[in-house]
PDB file of C-alpha atoms in Angstrom:
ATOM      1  CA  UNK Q 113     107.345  88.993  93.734  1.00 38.00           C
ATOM      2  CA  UNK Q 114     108.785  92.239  92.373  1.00 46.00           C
ATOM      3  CA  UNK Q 115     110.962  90.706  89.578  1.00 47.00           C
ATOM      4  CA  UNK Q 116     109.665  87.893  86.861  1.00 48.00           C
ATOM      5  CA  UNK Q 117     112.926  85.630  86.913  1.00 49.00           C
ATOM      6  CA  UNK Q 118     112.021  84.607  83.619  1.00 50.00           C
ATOM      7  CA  UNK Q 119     113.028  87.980  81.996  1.00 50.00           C
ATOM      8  CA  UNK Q 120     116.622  88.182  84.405  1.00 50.00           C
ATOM      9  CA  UNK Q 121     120.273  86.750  82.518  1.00 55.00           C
ATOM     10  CA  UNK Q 122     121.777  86.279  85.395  1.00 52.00           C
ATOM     11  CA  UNK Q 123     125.652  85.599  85.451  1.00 60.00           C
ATOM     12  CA  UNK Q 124     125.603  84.519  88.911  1.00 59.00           C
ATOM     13  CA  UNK Q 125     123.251  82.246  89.705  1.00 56.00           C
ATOM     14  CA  UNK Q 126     122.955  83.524  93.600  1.00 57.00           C
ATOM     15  CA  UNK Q 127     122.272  87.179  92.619  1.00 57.00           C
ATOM     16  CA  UNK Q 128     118.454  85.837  92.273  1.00 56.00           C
ATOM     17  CA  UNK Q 129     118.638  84.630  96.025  1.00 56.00           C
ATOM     18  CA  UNK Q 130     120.570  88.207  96.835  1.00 59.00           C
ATOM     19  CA  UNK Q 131     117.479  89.992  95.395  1.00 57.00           C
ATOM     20  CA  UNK Q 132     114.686  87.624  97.685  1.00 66.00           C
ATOM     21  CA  UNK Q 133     114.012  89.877 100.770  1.00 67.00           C
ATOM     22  CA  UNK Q 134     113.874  88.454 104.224  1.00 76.00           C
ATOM     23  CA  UNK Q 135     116.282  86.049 102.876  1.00 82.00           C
ATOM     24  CA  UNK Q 136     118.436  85.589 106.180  1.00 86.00           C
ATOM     25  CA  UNK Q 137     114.932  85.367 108.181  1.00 87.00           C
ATOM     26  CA  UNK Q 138     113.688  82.671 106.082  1.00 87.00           C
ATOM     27  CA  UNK Q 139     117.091  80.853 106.096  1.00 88.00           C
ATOM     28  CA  UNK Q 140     116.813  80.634 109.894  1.00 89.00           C
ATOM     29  CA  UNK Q 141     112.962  79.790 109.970  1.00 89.00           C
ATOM     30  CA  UNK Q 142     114.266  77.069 107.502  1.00 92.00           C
ATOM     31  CA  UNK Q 143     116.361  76.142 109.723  1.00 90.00           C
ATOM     32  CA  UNK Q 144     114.191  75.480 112.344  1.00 89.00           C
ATOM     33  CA  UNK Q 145     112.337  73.534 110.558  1.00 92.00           C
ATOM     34  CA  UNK Q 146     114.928  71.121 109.488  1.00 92.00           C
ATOM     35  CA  UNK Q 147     115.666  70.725 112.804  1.00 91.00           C
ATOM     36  CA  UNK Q 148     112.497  70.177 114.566  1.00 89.00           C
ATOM     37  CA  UNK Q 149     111.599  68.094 111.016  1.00 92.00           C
ATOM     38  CA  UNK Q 150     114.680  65.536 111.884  1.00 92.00           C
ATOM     39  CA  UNK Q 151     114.020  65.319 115.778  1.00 90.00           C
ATOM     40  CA  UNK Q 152     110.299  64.630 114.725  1.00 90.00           C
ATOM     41  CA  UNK Q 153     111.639  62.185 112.324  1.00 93.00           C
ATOM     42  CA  UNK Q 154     113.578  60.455 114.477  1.00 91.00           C
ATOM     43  CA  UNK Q 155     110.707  59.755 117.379  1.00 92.00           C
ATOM     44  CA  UNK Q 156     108.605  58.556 114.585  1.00 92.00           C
ATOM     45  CA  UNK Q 157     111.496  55.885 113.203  1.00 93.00           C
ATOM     46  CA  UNK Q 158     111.755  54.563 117.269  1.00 92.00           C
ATOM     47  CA  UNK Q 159     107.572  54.525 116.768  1.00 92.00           C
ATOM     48  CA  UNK Q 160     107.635  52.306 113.549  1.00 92.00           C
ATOM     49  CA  UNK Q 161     110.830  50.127 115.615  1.00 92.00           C
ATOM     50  CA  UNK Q 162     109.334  49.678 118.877  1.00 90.00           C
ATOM     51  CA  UNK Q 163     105.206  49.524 117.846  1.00 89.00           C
ATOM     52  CA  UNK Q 164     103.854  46.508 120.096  1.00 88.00           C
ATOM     53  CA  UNK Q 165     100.445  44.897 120.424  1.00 86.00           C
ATOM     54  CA  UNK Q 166      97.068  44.287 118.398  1.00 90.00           C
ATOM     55  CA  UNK Q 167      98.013  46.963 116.037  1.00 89.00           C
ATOM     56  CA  UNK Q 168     100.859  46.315 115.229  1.00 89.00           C
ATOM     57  CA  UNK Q 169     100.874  46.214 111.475  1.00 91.00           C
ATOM     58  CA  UNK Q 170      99.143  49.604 110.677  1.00 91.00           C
ATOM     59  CA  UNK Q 171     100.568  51.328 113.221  1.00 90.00           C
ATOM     60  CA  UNK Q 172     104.389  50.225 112.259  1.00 92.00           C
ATOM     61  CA  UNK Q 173     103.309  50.975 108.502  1.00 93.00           C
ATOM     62  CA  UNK Q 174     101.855  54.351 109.975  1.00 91.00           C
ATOM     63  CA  UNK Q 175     105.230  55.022 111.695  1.00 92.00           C
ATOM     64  CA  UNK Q 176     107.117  54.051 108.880  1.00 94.00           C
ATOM     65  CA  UNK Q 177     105.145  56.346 106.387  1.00 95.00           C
ATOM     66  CA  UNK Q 178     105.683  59.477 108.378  1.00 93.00           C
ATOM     67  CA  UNK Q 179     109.281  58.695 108.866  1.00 94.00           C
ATOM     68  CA  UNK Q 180     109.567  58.596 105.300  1.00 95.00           C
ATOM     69  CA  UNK Q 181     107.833  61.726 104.420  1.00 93.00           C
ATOM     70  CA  UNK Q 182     109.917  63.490 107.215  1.00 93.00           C
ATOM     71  CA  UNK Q 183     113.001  62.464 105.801  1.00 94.00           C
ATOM     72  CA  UNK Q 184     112.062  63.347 102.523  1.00 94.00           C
ATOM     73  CA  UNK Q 185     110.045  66.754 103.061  1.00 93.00           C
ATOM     74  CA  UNK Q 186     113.464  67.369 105.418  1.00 94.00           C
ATOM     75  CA  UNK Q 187     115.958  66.665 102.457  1.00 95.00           C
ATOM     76  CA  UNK Q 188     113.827  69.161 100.906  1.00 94.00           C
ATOM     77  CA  UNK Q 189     114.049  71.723 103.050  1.00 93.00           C
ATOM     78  CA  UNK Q 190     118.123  71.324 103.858  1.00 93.00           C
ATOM     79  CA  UNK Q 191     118.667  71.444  99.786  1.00 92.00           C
ATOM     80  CA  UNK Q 192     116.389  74.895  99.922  1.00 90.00           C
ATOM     81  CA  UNK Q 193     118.434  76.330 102.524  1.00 90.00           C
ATOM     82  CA  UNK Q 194     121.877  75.469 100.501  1.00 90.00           C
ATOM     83  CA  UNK Q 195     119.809  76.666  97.759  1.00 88.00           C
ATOM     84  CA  UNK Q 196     119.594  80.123  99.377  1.00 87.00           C
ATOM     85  CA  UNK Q 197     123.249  80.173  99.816  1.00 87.00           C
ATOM     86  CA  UNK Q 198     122.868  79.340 103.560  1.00 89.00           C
ATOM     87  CA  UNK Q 199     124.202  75.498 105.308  1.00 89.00           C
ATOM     88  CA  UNK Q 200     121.621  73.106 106.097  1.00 91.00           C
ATOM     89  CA  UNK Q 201     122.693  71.399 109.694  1.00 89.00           C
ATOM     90  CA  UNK Q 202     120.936  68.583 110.830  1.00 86.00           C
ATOM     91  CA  UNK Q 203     122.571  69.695 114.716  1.00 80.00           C
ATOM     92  CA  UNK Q 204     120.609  71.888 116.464  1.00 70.00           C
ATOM     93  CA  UNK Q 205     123.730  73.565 117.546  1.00 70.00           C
ATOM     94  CA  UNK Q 206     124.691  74.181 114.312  1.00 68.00           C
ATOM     95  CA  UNK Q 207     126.931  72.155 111.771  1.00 70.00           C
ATOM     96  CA  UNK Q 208     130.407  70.190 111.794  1.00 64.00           C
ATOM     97  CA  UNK Q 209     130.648  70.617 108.423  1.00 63.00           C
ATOM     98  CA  UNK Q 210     131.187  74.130 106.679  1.00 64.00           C
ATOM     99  CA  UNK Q 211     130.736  73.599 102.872  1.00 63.00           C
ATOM    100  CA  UNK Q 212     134.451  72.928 102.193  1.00 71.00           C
ATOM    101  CA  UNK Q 213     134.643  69.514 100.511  1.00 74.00           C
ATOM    102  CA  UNK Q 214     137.605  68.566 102.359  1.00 77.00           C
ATOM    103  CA  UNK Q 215     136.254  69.475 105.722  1.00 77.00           C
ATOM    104  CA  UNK Q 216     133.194  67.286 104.784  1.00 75.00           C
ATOM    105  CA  UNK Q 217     134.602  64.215 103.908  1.00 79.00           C
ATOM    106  CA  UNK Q 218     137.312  64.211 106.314  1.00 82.00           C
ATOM    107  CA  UNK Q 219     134.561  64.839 109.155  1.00 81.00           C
ATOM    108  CA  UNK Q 220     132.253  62.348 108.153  1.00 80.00           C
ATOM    109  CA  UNK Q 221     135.138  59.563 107.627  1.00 87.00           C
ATOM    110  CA  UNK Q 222     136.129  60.225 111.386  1.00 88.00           C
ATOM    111  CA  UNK Q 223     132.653  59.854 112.259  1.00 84.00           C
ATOM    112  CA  UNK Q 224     132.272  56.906 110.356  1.00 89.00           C
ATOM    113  CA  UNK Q 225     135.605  55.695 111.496  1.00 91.00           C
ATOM    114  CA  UNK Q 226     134.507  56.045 115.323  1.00 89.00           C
ATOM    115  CA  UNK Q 227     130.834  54.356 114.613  1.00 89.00           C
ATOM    116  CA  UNK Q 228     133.187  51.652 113.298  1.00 91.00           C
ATOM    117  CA  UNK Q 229     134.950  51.069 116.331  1.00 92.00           C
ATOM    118  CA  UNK Q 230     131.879  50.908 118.357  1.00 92.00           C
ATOM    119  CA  UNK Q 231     130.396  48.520 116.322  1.00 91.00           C
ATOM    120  CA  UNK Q 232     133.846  46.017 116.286  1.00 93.00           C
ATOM    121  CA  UNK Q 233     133.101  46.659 120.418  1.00 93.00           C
ATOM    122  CA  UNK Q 234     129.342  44.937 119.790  1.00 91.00           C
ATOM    123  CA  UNK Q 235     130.839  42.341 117.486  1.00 91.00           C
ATOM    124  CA  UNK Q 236     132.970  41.439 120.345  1.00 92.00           C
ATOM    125  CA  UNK Q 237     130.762  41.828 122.820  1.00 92.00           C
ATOM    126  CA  UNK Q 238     127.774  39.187 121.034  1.00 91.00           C
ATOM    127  CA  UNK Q 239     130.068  36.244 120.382  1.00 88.00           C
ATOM    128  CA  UNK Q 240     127.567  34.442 122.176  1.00 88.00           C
ATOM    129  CA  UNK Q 241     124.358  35.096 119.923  1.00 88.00           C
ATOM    130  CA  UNK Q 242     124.816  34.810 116.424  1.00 89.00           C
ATOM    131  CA  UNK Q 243     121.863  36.554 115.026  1.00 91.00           C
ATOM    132  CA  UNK Q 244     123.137  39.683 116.456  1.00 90.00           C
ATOM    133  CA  UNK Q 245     126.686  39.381 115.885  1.00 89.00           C
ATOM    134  CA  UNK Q 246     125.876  38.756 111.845  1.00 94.00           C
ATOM    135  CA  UNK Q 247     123.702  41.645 111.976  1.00 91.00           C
ATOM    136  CA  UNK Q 248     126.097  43.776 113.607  1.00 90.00           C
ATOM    137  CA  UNK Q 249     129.025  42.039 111.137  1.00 94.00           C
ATOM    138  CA  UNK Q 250     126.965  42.902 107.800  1.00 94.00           C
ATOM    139  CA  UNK Q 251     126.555  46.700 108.934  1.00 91.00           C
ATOM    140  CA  UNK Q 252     130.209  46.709 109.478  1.00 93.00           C
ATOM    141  CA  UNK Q 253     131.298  45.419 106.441  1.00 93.00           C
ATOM    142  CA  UNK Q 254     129.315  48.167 104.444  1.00 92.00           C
ATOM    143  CA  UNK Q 255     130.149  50.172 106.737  1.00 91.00           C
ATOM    144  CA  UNK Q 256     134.487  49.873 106.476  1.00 93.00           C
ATOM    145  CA  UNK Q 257     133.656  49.925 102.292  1.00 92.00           C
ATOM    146  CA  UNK Q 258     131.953  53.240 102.921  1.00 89.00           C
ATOM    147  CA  UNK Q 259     134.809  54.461 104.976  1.00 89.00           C
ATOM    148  CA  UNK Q 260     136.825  53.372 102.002  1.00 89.00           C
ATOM    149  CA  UNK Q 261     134.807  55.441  99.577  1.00 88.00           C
ATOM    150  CA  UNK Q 262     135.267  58.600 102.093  1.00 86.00           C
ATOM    151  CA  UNK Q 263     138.895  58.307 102.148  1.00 86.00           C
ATOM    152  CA  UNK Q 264     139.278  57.472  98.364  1.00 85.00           C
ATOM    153  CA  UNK Q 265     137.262  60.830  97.833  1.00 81.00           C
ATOM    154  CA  UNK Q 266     139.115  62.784 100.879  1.00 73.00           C
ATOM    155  CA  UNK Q 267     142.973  61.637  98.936  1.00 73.00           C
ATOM    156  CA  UNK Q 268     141.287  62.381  95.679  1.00 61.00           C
ATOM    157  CA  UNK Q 269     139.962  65.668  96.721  1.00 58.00           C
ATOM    158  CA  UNK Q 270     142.944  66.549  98.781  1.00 57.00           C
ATOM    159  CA  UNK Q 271     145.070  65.724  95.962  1.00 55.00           C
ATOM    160  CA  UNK Q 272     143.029  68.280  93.536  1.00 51.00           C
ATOM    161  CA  UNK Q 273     143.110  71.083  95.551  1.00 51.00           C
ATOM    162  CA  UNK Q 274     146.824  70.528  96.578  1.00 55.00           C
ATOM    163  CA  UNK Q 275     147.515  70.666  92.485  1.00 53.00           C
ATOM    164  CA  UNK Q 276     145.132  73.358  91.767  1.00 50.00           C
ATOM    165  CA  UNK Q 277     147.180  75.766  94.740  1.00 52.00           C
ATOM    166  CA  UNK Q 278     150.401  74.594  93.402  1.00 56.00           C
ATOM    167  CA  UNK Q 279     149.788  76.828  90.455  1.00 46.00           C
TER     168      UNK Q 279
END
């Protein structure tokens, strides 16, 4: 490390990243990571879900404590990346969303909006078992409030940006 940060008054805050070498290498090893870190993290959440037989208990405990430190050492990882002015994607093709606030939360809403109508389509479809159909009915209920928090934010955020253009 050719530079002690400690002894740098930086203005901008990135400059530090700007002065890392390798830094576009490491961004895309990071990357990687992230990705492979989420698939792995996903197989071992359908582990802890689907765990059968005489072991049951340590292995779903087992499962469930990887999954946790994946999706922690992953959030990690993705804040690094950001961190080194990069975008952390959780897509192995790459990401929907391209820093812009606005782009975010309208992005996620639709994708929230569209898991929403899937899940009125399992409501409808489990009338006959109840234990499902109140499962399914709880998620969706949090699920339209968090919609509602997306689009309060999206109007809110829309509403700042339109003001601070307008002058």
């Amino acid at each position: 490390w050719p530079i002690c940060p400690s002894r740098l008054r930086l203005r901008d805050p990135m400059s530090l990243v700007r002065l890392l070498p390798d830094t576009p290498k490491v961004l895309k090893l990071l990357q990687a990571s992230l990705t492979y870190s989420l698939g792995l993290a996903n197989r071992a959440q359908e582990a802890h879900w689907n765990v059968k037989g005489e072991e049951f208990g340590q292995l779903h405990d087992l499962f469930g404590g990887f999954y946790d430190f994946l999706a922690s050492s992953s959030d990690m990882v993705a804040e690094r990346i950001v961190q080194l002015d990069g975008v952390a994607s959780a897509n192995p093709t790459g990401s929907l969303l391209n820093g812009d606030p606005v782009v975010m939360l309208s992005t996620l809403q639709k994708m929230a909006e569209n898991l929403g109508g899937h899940y009125i389509t399992v409501v409808k479809a489990t009338s006959n078992d109840p234990t499902t159909n109140n499962l399914v009915m709880g998620i969706l209920q949090d699920l339209e409030k968090w919609i509602w928090k997306l689009q309060a934010s999206h109007q809110g955020k829309q509403s700042l940006i339109t003001a601070l253009r307008g002058k």
